[in-house]
Short mmCIF file of N, CA and C in Angstrom, two decimals:
data_model
loop_
_atom_site.label_atom_id
_atom_site.label_comp_id
_atom_site.label_asym_id
_atom_site.label_seq_id
_atom_site.Cartn_x
_atom_site.Cartn_y
_atom_site.Cartn_z
N UNK A 1 -13.35 129.21 246.35
CA UNK A 1 -14.84 128.69 246.04
C UNK A 1 -15.59 128.80 247.28
N UNK A 2 -16.72 129.59 247.18
CA UNK A 2 -17.74 129.54 248.11
C UNK A 2 -18.91 128.95 247.69
N UNK A 3 -19.49 127.87 248.52
CA UNK A 3 -20.66 127.22 248.11
C UNK A 3 -21.82 127.42 249.34
N UNK A 4 -23.03 127.65 248.83
CA UNK A 4 -23.95 127.71 249.71
C UNK A 4 -25.06 126.71 249.47
N UNK A 5 -25.49 126.15 250.51
CA UNK A 5 -26.55 124.99 250.28
C UNK A 5 -27.45 125.12 251.49
N UNK A 6 -28.67 124.54 251.34
CA UNK A 6 -29.60 124.20 252.43
C UNK A 6 -29.20 123.00 253.12
N UNK A 7 -29.85 122.85 254.44
CA UNK A 7 -29.38 121.55 255.06
C UNK A 7 -29.90 120.31 254.50
N UNK A 8 -30.83 120.42 253.62
CA UNK A 8 -31.47 119.27 252.89
C UNK A 8 -30.65 119.05 251.44
N UNK A 9 -29.70 119.70 251.32
CA UNK A 9 -28.59 119.44 250.21
C UNK A 9 -29.12 120.21 248.85
N UNK A 10 -30.14 121.20 248.98
CA UNK A 10 -30.58 122.01 247.85
C UNK A 10 -29.44 123.16 247.56
N UNK A 11 -28.80 123.11 246.66
CA UNK A 11 -27.71 124.14 246.27
C UNK A 11 -28.31 125.48 246.11
N UNK A 12 -27.76 126.61 246.67
CA UNK A 12 -28.19 127.93 246.51
C UNK A 12 -27.31 128.56 245.47
N UNK A 13 -26.04 128.65 245.80
CA UNK A 13 -24.97 129.24 244.85
C UNK A 13 -23.69 128.63 245.04
N UNK A 14 -22.77 128.72 244.09
CA UNK A 14 -21.30 128.57 244.16
C UNK A 14 -20.69 129.72 243.60
N UNK A 15 -19.60 130.25 244.07
CA UNK A 15 -18.92 131.22 243.47
C UNK A 15 -17.41 131.00 243.66
N UNK A 16 -16.60 131.22 242.54
CA UNK A 16 -15.06 131.08 242.53
C UNK A 16 -14.67 132.69 242.30
N UNK A 17 -13.70 133.13 243.07
CA UNK A 17 -13.18 134.39 242.87
C UNK A 17 -12.04 134.40 241.81
N UNK A 18 -11.99 135.53 241.16
CA UNK A 18 -10.75 135.59 240.28
C UNK A 18 -9.58 136.30 241.27
N UNK A 19 -8.77 135.56 241.65
CA UNK A 19 -7.95 135.95 242.70
C UNK A 19 -6.69 136.52 241.84
N UNK A 20 -6.87 137.72 241.26
CA UNK A 20 -5.75 138.37 240.49
C UNK A 20 -5.26 137.39 239.32
N UNK A 21 -4.23 137.58 238.68
CA UNK A 21 -3.92 136.82 237.59
C UNK A 21 -2.70 135.81 237.98
N UNK A 22 -2.46 135.66 239.17
CA UNK A 22 -1.26 134.93 239.64
C UNK A 22 -1.53 133.42 239.72
N UNK A 23 -2.70 133.03 239.54
CA UNK A 23 -2.95 131.60 239.56
C UNK A 23 -3.14 130.94 240.83
N UNK A 24 -3.11 131.25 241.96
CA UNK A 24 -3.49 130.41 243.11
C UNK A 24 -4.12 131.30 244.19
N UNK A 25 -4.85 130.78 245.01
CA UNK A 25 -5.47 131.42 246.19
C UNK A 25 -6.41 130.46 246.91
N UNK A 26 -6.85 130.69 248.17
CA UNK A 26 -7.61 129.83 248.83
C UNK A 26 -8.36 130.57 250.06
N UNK A 27 -9.33 130.22 250.32
CA UNK A 27 -10.26 130.72 251.45
C UNK A 27 -9.93 129.76 252.76
N UNK A 28 -9.96 130.53 253.99
CA UNK A 28 -9.88 129.79 255.17
C UNK A 28 -11.09 129.90 256.10
N UNK A 29 -11.68 131.04 256.02
CA UNK A 29 -12.76 131.19 256.94
C UNK A 29 -13.73 132.36 256.38
N UNK A 30 -14.92 132.15 256.94
CA UNK A 30 -16.17 133.05 256.54
C UNK A 30 -17.02 133.23 257.61
N UNK A 31 -17.60 134.59 257.75
CA UNK A 31 -18.48 134.88 258.85
C UNK A 31 -19.58 135.69 258.16
N UNK A 32 -20.80 135.78 258.99
CA UNK A 32 -21.82 136.51 258.52
C UNK A 32 -21.59 137.96 259.02
N UNK A 33 -21.71 138.84 258.09
CA UNK A 33 -21.57 140.27 258.54
C UNK A 33 -22.82 140.85 259.25
N UNK A 34 -22.63 142.08 259.81
CA UNK A 34 -23.82 142.70 260.64
C UNK A 34 -24.82 143.01 259.69
N UNK A 35 -24.73 143.22 258.48
CA UNK A 35 -25.81 143.49 257.34
C UNK A 35 -26.29 142.24 256.64
N UNK A 36 -25.97 140.97 257.35
CA UNK A 36 -26.46 139.79 256.71
C UNK A 36 -25.91 139.40 255.50
N UNK A 37 -24.74 139.87 255.09
CA UNK A 37 -23.85 139.46 254.10
C UNK A 37 -22.79 138.49 254.49
N UNK A 38 -21.77 138.27 253.77
CA UNK A 38 -20.78 137.46 254.44
C UNK A 38 -19.27 138.06 254.04
N UNK A 39 -18.41 137.84 254.93
CA UNK A 39 -16.98 138.42 254.69
C UNK A 39 -16.06 137.07 254.94
N UNK A 40 -15.21 136.80 253.97
CA UNK A 40 -14.27 135.71 253.96
C UNK A 40 -12.88 136.14 253.80
N UNK A 41 -12.10 135.33 254.28
CA UNK A 41 -10.65 135.63 254.19
C UNK A 41 -9.70 134.37 253.86
N UNK A 42 -8.46 134.63 253.29
CA UNK A 42 -7.68 133.46 252.89
C UNK A 42 -6.43 134.13 252.39
N UNK A 43 -5.86 133.63 251.32
CA UNK A 43 -4.76 134.03 250.67
C UNK A 43 -4.85 134.09 249.11
N UNK A 44 -4.30 135.10 248.47
CA UNK A 44 -4.22 135.22 247.14
C UNK A 44 -3.02 135.71 246.77
N UNK A 45 -2.08 134.97 246.12
CA UNK A 45 -0.73 135.18 245.79
C UNK A 45 0.01 136.00 246.86
N UNK A 46 0.25 135.32 247.98
CA UNK A 46 1.01 135.90 248.95
C UNK A 46 0.46 137.16 249.72
N UNK A 47 -0.88 137.39 249.64
CA UNK A 47 -1.45 138.48 250.26
C UNK A 47 -2.68 137.95 250.90
N UNK A 48 -3.09 138.73 252.07
CA UNK A 48 -4.17 138.55 252.65
C UNK A 48 -5.40 138.84 251.76
N UNK A 49 -6.41 137.92 251.53
CA UNK A 49 -7.42 138.27 250.57
C UNK A 49 -8.66 138.21 251.60
N UNK A 50 -9.43 139.40 251.35
CA UNK A 50 -10.72 139.52 252.16
C UNK A 50 -11.75 139.94 251.15
N UNK A 51 -12.97 139.35 251.16
CA UNK A 51 -14.03 139.58 250.20
C UNK A 51 -15.40 139.67 250.91
N UNK A 52 -16.24 140.48 250.56
CA UNK A 52 -17.53 140.52 251.07
C UNK A 52 -18.51 140.15 249.83
N UNK A 53 -19.41 139.36 250.14
CA UNK A 53 -20.37 138.74 249.08
C UNK A 53 -21.76 139.00 249.72
N UNK A 54 -22.76 139.05 249.08
CA UNK A 54 -24.17 139.14 249.34
C UNK A 54 -24.69 137.73 249.67
N UNK A 55 -25.86 137.68 249.99
CA UNK A 55 -26.64 136.21 250.15
C UNK A 55 -26.71 135.51 249.09
N UNK A 56 -26.62 136.08 247.79
CA UNK A 56 -26.70 135.26 246.56
C UNK A 56 -25.41 134.85 245.94
N UNK A 57 -24.29 135.41 246.62
CA UNK A 57 -22.88 135.19 246.14
C UNK A 57 -22.29 136.16 245.35
N UNK A 58 -23.04 137.35 245.05
CA UNK A 58 -22.42 138.46 244.32
C UNK A 58 -21.36 139.19 245.06
N UNK A 59 -20.11 139.47 244.53
CA UNK A 59 -19.10 140.14 245.20
C UNK A 59 -19.43 141.65 245.31
N UNK A 60 -19.39 142.18 246.63
CA UNK A 60 -19.63 143.50 247.00
C UNK A 60 -18.32 144.21 246.99
N UNK A 61 -17.29 143.64 247.51
CA UNK A 61 -15.84 144.21 247.37
C UNK A 61 -14.91 143.14 247.69
N UNK A 62 -13.61 143.45 247.28
CA UNK A 62 -12.41 142.50 247.57
C UNK A 62 -11.29 143.45 247.97
N UNK A 63 -10.49 143.05 249.03
CA UNK A 63 -9.36 143.76 249.40
C UNK A 63 -8.24 142.83 249.64
N UNK A 64 -7.02 143.29 249.54
CA UNK A 64 -5.66 142.66 249.74
C UNK A 64 -4.82 143.34 250.77
N UNK A 65 -4.28 142.65 251.63
CA UNK A 65 -3.29 143.38 252.78
C UNK A 65 -2.23 142.32 252.89
N UNK A 66 -1.21 143.02 253.62
CA UNK A 66 -0.08 142.05 254.00
C UNK A 66 1.10 143.08 254.35
N UNK A 67 1.76 142.69 255.32
CA UNK A 67 3.00 143.45 255.66
C UNK A 67 4.32 143.18 255.22
N UNK A 68 4.57 142.03 254.45
CA UNK A 68 5.62 141.50 254.00
C UNK A 68 5.74 141.57 252.34
N UNK A 69 6.74 142.08 251.90
CA UNK A 69 6.86 142.14 250.37
C UNK A 69 8.33 141.57 250.16
N UNK A 70 8.70 141.64 248.91
CA UNK A 70 10.05 141.34 248.64
C UNK A 70 10.13 139.90 248.07
N UNK A 71 11.26 139.22 248.28
CA UNK A 71 11.54 137.70 247.81
C UNK A 71 10.65 136.87 248.58
N UNK A 72 9.84 136.14 247.92
CA UNK A 72 8.91 135.07 248.30
C UNK A 72 8.11 135.34 249.61
N UNK A 73 7.36 136.63 249.51
CA UNK A 73 6.59 136.97 250.73
C UNK A 73 5.41 136.00 250.82
N UNK A 74 4.74 135.94 252.14
CA UNK A 74 3.62 135.07 252.44
C UNK A 74 2.88 135.91 253.46
N UNK A 75 1.62 136.25 253.18
CA UNK A 75 0.70 136.97 254.05
C UNK A 75 -0.62 136.13 254.00
N UNK A 76 -1.13 135.58 255.01
CA UNK A 76 -2.30 134.57 255.03
C UNK A 76 -3.24 135.13 256.08
N UNK A 77 -4.58 135.22 255.65
CA UNK A 77 -5.62 135.26 256.74
C UNK A 77 -6.25 133.97 257.02
N UNK A 78 -5.95 133.50 258.19
CA UNK A 78 -6.56 132.18 258.57
C UNK A 78 -7.99 132.20 259.22
N UNK A 79 -8.32 133.18 259.80
CA UNK A 79 -9.73 133.44 260.63
C UNK A 79 -10.04 134.78 260.50
N UNK A 80 -11.46 134.98 260.53
CA UNK A 80 -12.01 136.23 260.67
C UNK A 80 -13.19 136.27 261.85
N UNK A 81 -13.16 137.34 262.69
CA UNK A 81 -14.04 137.47 263.85
C UNK A 81 -14.74 138.82 263.81
N UNK A 82 -16.05 138.71 263.92
CA UNK A 82 -16.86 139.90 264.08
C UNK A 82 -16.53 140.54 265.50
N UNK A 83 -16.23 141.74 265.65
CA UNK A 83 -15.77 142.32 266.84
C UNK A 83 -17.13 143.16 267.32
N UNK A 84 -17.38 144.28 266.99
CA UNK A 84 -18.52 145.10 267.22
C UNK A 84 -18.46 146.24 266.46
N UNK A 85 -19.46 147.10 266.32
CA UNK A 85 -19.47 148.51 265.65
C UNK A 85 -18.98 148.18 264.13
N UNK A 86 -19.54 146.97 263.55
CA UNK A 86 -19.10 146.68 262.31
C UNK A 86 -17.57 146.59 261.88
N UNK A 87 -16.90 146.09 263.06
CA UNK A 87 -15.54 145.80 262.74
C UNK A 87 -15.17 144.38 262.70
N UNK A 88 -14.21 144.01 262.02
CA UNK A 88 -13.85 142.60 261.87
C UNK A 88 -12.40 142.31 262.03
N UNK A 89 -11.90 141.46 262.70
CA UNK A 89 -10.58 141.16 263.13
C UNK A 89 -10.01 139.73 262.28
N UNK A 90 -9.01 140.09 261.54
CA UNK A 90 -8.44 138.95 260.67
C UNK A 90 -7.23 138.56 261.48
N UNK A 91 -7.06 137.23 261.57
CA UNK A 91 -5.85 136.51 262.19
C UNK A 91 -5.14 135.73 261.13
N UNK A 92 -3.93 135.64 261.23
CA UNK A 92 -3.05 134.87 260.26
C UNK A 92 -1.61 134.92 260.55
N UNK A 93 -0.84 134.87 259.59
CA UNK A 93 0.50 135.06 259.66
C UNK A 93 1.21 135.71 258.39
N UNK A 94 2.32 136.24 258.63
CA UNK A 94 2.98 137.09 257.67
C UNK A 94 4.53 136.81 257.76
N UNK A 95 5.08 136.55 256.76
CA UNK A 95 6.49 136.21 256.68
C UNK A 95 7.06 136.04 255.39
N UNK A 96 8.10 135.32 255.19
CA UNK A 96 8.86 135.20 254.00
C UNK A 96 9.20 133.81 253.83
N UNK A 97 8.75 133.03 252.70
CA UNK A 97 9.13 131.81 252.36
C UNK A 97 10.55 131.57 252.18
N UNK A 98 11.27 132.64 251.71
CA UNK A 98 12.68 132.57 251.56
C UNK A 98 13.36 132.00 252.94
N UNK A 99 13.01 132.37 254.01
CA UNK A 99 13.48 132.00 255.16
C UNK A 99 12.36 131.67 256.21
N UNK A 100 11.93 130.48 256.25
CA UNK A 100 10.72 130.27 257.03
C UNK A 100 10.81 130.49 258.41
N UNK A 101 11.98 130.80 258.91
CA UNK A 101 12.08 131.23 260.31
C UNK A 101 11.62 132.70 260.62
N UNK A 102 11.03 133.24 259.63
CA UNK A 102 10.70 134.70 259.82
C UNK A 102 9.15 134.98 259.85
N UNK A 103 8.34 133.89 260.16
CA UNK A 103 6.91 134.16 260.16
C UNK A 103 6.49 134.77 261.53
N UNK A 104 5.50 135.80 261.47
CA UNK A 104 4.90 136.31 262.67
C UNK A 104 3.41 136.16 262.58
N UNK A 105 2.80 136.05 263.84
CA UNK A 105 1.43 136.19 263.98
C UNK A 105 0.90 137.57 263.39
N UNK A 106 -0.05 137.55 262.70
CA UNK A 106 -0.60 138.75 261.80
C UNK A 106 -2.11 139.07 262.32
N UNK A 107 -2.19 140.23 262.73
CA UNK A 107 -3.56 140.78 263.05
C UNK A 107 -3.99 141.91 262.30
N UNK A 108 -5.17 141.93 261.85
CA UNK A 108 -5.71 143.00 260.91
C UNK A 108 -7.17 143.50 261.33
N UNK A 109 -7.40 144.61 261.65
CA UNK A 109 -8.80 145.21 261.92
C UNK A 109 -9.26 145.96 260.64
N UNK A 110 -10.42 145.65 260.20
CA UNK A 110 -11.12 146.30 259.19
C UNK A 110 -12.43 146.86 259.54
N UNK A 111 -12.98 147.67 258.82
CA UNK A 111 -14.28 148.15 259.03
C UNK A 111 -15.35 147.45 257.92
N UNK A 112 -16.56 147.72 257.94
CA UNK A 112 -17.47 146.95 257.28
C UNK A 112 -17.39 147.15 255.73
N UNK A 113 -16.64 148.26 255.32
CA UNK A 113 -16.24 148.63 253.84
C UNK A 113 -14.96 147.97 253.44
N UNK A 114 -14.28 147.06 254.49
CA UNK A 114 -12.90 146.49 254.14
C UNK A 114 -11.70 147.54 254.38
N UNK A 115 -11.94 148.60 254.83
CA UNK A 115 -10.86 149.58 255.02
C UNK A 115 -10.02 149.21 256.24
N UNK A 116 -8.69 149.36 256.15
CA UNK A 116 -7.82 148.92 257.21
C UNK A 116 -7.98 149.97 258.42
N UNK A 117 -8.28 149.50 259.67
CA UNK A 117 -8.27 150.34 260.90
C UNK A 117 -6.80 150.26 261.59
N UNK A 118 -6.39 148.97 261.53
CA UNK A 118 -4.86 148.81 262.02
C UNK A 118 -4.47 147.40 261.49
N UNK A 119 -3.11 147.30 261.37
CA UNK A 119 -2.42 145.97 261.16
C UNK A 119 -1.10 145.92 261.83
N UNK A 120 -0.87 144.75 262.47
CA UNK A 120 0.29 144.45 263.36
C UNK A 120 0.79 143.06 263.15
N UNK A 121 1.90 142.85 263.54
CA UNK A 121 2.57 141.51 263.53
C UNK A 121 3.05 141.35 264.98
N UNK A 122 3.04 140.17 265.50
CA UNK A 122 3.48 139.76 266.80
C UNK A 122 4.31 138.39 266.62
N UNK A 123 5.45 138.48 267.52
CA UNK A 123 6.18 137.31 267.52
C UNK A 123 7.17 137.34 266.42
N UNK A 124 7.61 136.14 265.95
CA UNK A 124 8.50 136.06 264.85
C UNK A 124 10.04 136.28 265.16
N UNK A 125 10.32 136.12 266.54
CA UNK A 125 11.78 136.38 267.02
C UNK A 125 12.36 135.03 266.75
N UNK A 126 12.95 134.93 265.45
CA UNK A 126 13.71 133.75 265.05
C UNK A 126 12.77 132.39 265.09
N UNK A 127 11.43 132.55 264.96
CA UNK A 127 10.53 131.44 265.24
C UNK A 127 9.55 131.57 263.84
N UNK A 128 8.99 130.48 263.80
CA UNK A 128 7.90 130.35 262.80
C UNK A 128 6.63 130.50 263.64
N UNK A 129 5.88 131.54 263.39
CA UNK A 129 4.70 131.98 264.24
C UNK A 129 3.54 132.04 263.47
N UNK A 130 2.40 131.33 263.67
CA UNK A 130 1.23 131.30 262.95
C UNK A 130 0.01 131.74 263.82
N UNK A 131 -0.70 132.64 263.39
CA UNK A 131 -1.97 132.99 264.17
C UNK A 131 -3.15 132.22 263.58
N UNK A 132 -3.87 131.71 264.40
CA UNK A 132 -4.96 130.81 263.97
C UNK A 132 -6.38 131.34 264.33
N UNK A 133 -6.58 132.09 265.49
CA UNK A 133 -7.87 132.61 265.79
C UNK A 133 -7.73 133.73 266.71
N UNK A 134 -8.86 134.50 267.00
CA UNK A 134 -8.83 135.60 267.93
C UNK A 134 -10.17 135.59 268.63
N UNK A 135 -10.27 136.23 269.85
CA UNK A 135 -11.58 136.53 270.37
C UNK A 135 -11.38 137.89 271.01
N UNK A 136 -12.60 138.60 271.15
CA UNK A 136 -12.65 139.92 271.70
C UNK A 136 -13.36 139.91 272.96
N UNK A 137 -12.74 140.57 273.91
CA UNK A 137 -13.29 140.77 275.34
C UNK A 137 -13.98 142.09 275.18
N UNK A 138 -15.13 142.05 275.07
CA UNK A 138 -15.99 143.49 275.05
C UNK A 138 -16.08 144.14 276.37
N UNK A 139 -15.95 143.43 277.36
CA UNK A 139 -16.15 144.07 278.71
C UNK A 139 -14.84 144.83 279.09
N UNK A 140 -13.76 144.21 278.86
CA UNK A 140 -12.47 144.70 279.18
C UNK A 140 -11.76 145.50 277.91
N UNK A 141 -12.38 145.35 276.78
CA UNK A 141 -11.82 145.96 275.63
C UNK A 141 -10.43 145.36 275.36
N UNK A 142 -10.39 144.08 275.22
CA UNK A 142 -9.09 143.58 274.86
C UNK A 142 -9.37 142.49 273.76
N UNK A 143 -8.26 142.09 273.11
CA UNK A 143 -8.24 141.15 272.02
C UNK A 143 -7.15 140.03 272.41
N UNK A 144 -7.57 138.85 272.29
CA UNK A 144 -6.62 137.71 272.53
C UNK A 144 -6.51 136.89 271.22
N UNK A 145 -5.17 136.85 270.76
CA UNK A 145 -4.89 135.87 269.56
C UNK A 145 -4.20 134.73 270.17
N UNK A 146 -4.49 133.53 269.47
CA UNK A 146 -3.99 132.35 269.66
C UNK A 146 -3.11 131.80 268.37
N UNK A 147 -2.04 131.13 268.41
CA UNK A 147 -1.37 130.53 267.37
C UNK A 147 -0.29 129.60 268.02
N UNK A 148 0.55 129.37 267.01
CA UNK A 148 1.73 128.45 267.41
C UNK A 148 3.01 128.83 266.90
N UNK A 149 4.09 128.34 267.30
CA UNK A 149 5.37 128.59 266.88
C UNK A 149 6.32 127.43 266.96
N UNK A 150 7.17 127.45 266.13
CA UNK A 150 8.04 126.15 265.92
C UNK A 150 7.53 124.87 266.09
N UNK A 151 6.39 124.82 265.53
CA UNK A 151 5.71 123.45 265.33
C UNK A 151 5.21 122.68 266.52
N UNK A 152 5.35 123.29 267.63
CA UNK A 152 4.83 122.50 268.96
C UNK A 152 4.68 123.33 270.08
N UNK A 153 4.56 124.63 269.93
CA UNK A 153 4.41 125.63 271.11
C UNK A 153 3.15 126.51 270.87
N UNK A 154 2.21 126.73 271.93
CA UNK A 154 1.27 127.56 271.67
C UNK A 154 1.56 129.01 272.07
N UNK A 155 1.14 129.95 271.23
CA UNK A 155 1.48 131.34 271.38
C UNK A 155 0.30 132.04 271.72
N UNK A 156 0.05 132.71 272.89
CA UNK A 156 -0.92 133.59 273.09
C UNK A 156 -0.58 135.11 273.28
N UNK A 157 -1.58 135.95 272.63
CA UNK A 157 -1.08 137.35 272.63
C UNK A 157 -2.38 138.04 273.26
N UNK A 158 -2.16 139.11 273.95
CA UNK A 158 -3.16 140.01 274.41
C UNK A 158 -2.87 141.44 274.03
N UNK A 159 -3.80 142.00 273.45
CA UNK A 159 -3.58 143.50 272.87
C UNK A 159 -4.87 144.35 273.45
N UNK A 160 -4.66 145.77 273.19
CA UNK A 160 -5.85 146.48 273.26
C UNK A 160 -6.58 146.68 272.01
N UNK A 161 -7.55 147.46 271.90
CA UNK A 161 -8.33 147.37 270.70
C UNK A 161 -7.80 148.04 269.45
N UNK A 162 -6.63 148.76 269.67
CA UNK A 162 -5.68 149.24 268.71
C UNK A 162 -4.74 148.26 268.15
N UNK A 163 -4.60 147.16 268.73
CA UNK A 163 -3.70 146.14 268.34
C UNK A 163 -2.37 146.36 269.15
N UNK A 164 -2.16 147.16 270.04
CA UNK A 164 -0.98 147.43 270.67
C UNK A 164 -0.90 146.16 271.82
N UNK A 165 0.35 145.69 271.71
CA UNK A 165 0.74 144.34 272.62
C UNK A 165 0.65 144.92 274.04
N UNK A 166 -0.12 143.97 274.67
CA UNK A 166 -0.09 144.15 276.30
C UNK A 166 0.69 143.08 276.82
N UNK A 167 0.77 141.91 276.45
CA UNK A 167 1.53 140.73 276.79
C UNK A 167 1.51 139.65 275.78
N UNK A 168 2.40 138.70 275.71
CA UNK A 168 2.45 137.55 275.08
C UNK A 168 2.99 136.46 275.98
N UNK A 169 2.50 135.19 275.78
CA UNK A 169 2.87 134.25 276.48
C UNK A 169 2.98 132.85 275.66
N UNK A 170 4.07 132.16 275.80
CA UNK A 170 4.21 130.82 274.92
C UNK A 170 4.05 129.64 276.01
N UNK A 171 3.31 128.60 275.56
CA UNK A 171 3.08 127.43 276.42
C UNK A 171 3.95 126.24 275.65
N UNK A 172 4.82 125.67 276.34
CA UNK A 172 5.79 124.78 275.76
C UNK A 172 5.31 123.37 275.52
N UNK A 173 6.11 122.64 274.70
CA UNK A 173 5.95 121.21 274.59
C UNK A 173 4.76 120.62 274.02
N UNK A 174 4.87 120.22 272.67
CA UNK A 174 3.85 119.55 272.02
C UNK A 174 2.42 120.06 272.00
N UNK A 175 2.32 121.39 271.84
CA UNK A 175 1.10 122.05 271.84
C UNK A 175 0.85 122.79 270.57
N UNK A 176 -0.35 122.85 270.15
CA UNK A 176 -0.65 123.71 268.94
C UNK A 176 -1.97 124.55 269.20
N UNK A 177 -1.70 125.89 269.24
CA UNK A 177 -2.85 126.70 269.57
C UNK A 177 -3.67 126.93 268.42
N UNK A 178 -4.87 126.26 268.20
CA UNK A 178 -5.68 126.38 266.98
C UNK A 178 -6.89 127.25 267.26
N UNK A 179 -7.75 127.15 268.36
CA UNK A 179 -8.92 127.99 268.45
C UNK A 179 -8.83 128.46 269.92
N UNK A 180 -9.43 129.61 270.23
CA UNK A 180 -9.54 130.30 271.49
C UNK A 180 -11.04 130.67 271.69
N UNK A 181 -11.54 130.51 272.90
CA UNK A 181 -12.79 130.73 273.18
C UNK A 181 -12.93 131.66 274.50
N UNK A 182 -13.79 132.63 274.62
CA UNK A 182 -13.91 133.31 275.80
C UNK A 182 -15.36 133.01 276.37
N UNK A 183 -15.36 132.39 277.62
CA UNK A 183 -16.60 132.02 278.21
C UNK A 183 -17.13 133.31 279.08
N UNK A 184 -16.38 133.80 279.83
CA UNK A 184 -16.76 135.01 280.60
C UNK A 184 -15.54 136.14 280.54
N UNK A 185 -15.73 137.12 281.20
CA UNK A 185 -14.57 138.19 281.21
C UNK A 185 -13.26 137.70 281.74
N UNK A 186 -13.32 136.58 282.37
CA UNK A 186 -12.04 136.14 282.82
C UNK A 186 -11.55 134.69 282.32
N UNK A 187 -12.40 134.04 281.69
CA UNK A 187 -12.17 132.72 281.39
C UNK A 187 -11.89 132.64 279.88
N UNK A 188 -10.60 132.14 279.62
CA UNK A 188 -10.25 132.04 278.19
C UNK A 188 -9.71 130.49 277.98
N UNK A 189 -10.30 129.97 277.02
CA UNK A 189 -10.01 128.47 276.69
C UNK A 189 -9.30 128.43 275.31
#
């Protein structure tokens, strides 16, 4: 469900998507696109769901992605970030509900038409790894993903703009990487 309203509570529109015929789905994040429409992400029956809607809620396109199939797959888009040049980065997780120890941080780059540019998974080394957010360093042309694994460790991943891993680092003990912010070309919070 996407709901639009004015700050003084006057409703503009509400839309529910027909998320295939499988019966469940949910949205996690939405951003304004470069052309002043909106792109949202979430999950629809084990696939990353991405939709573009216009300013009155009409659907412009819907796409489904995911790296895992088979028994009890799960592919989820948790956040969406505008990069530049009409590209968008979706962060989430991909794995198998049959064995919860097989989740990996998921990254997907799409263009403004919803076409895949690249798709990668990171982590998942006998861990439950969930990607929660990403930022783009436009000066150094790098992407930073943040997530968590094993329910109490923060997981940070640095890639190039093609999604190729440069490094990853885990921060231990009772931490949960939920959001990441880039203040300057060297400061990441």
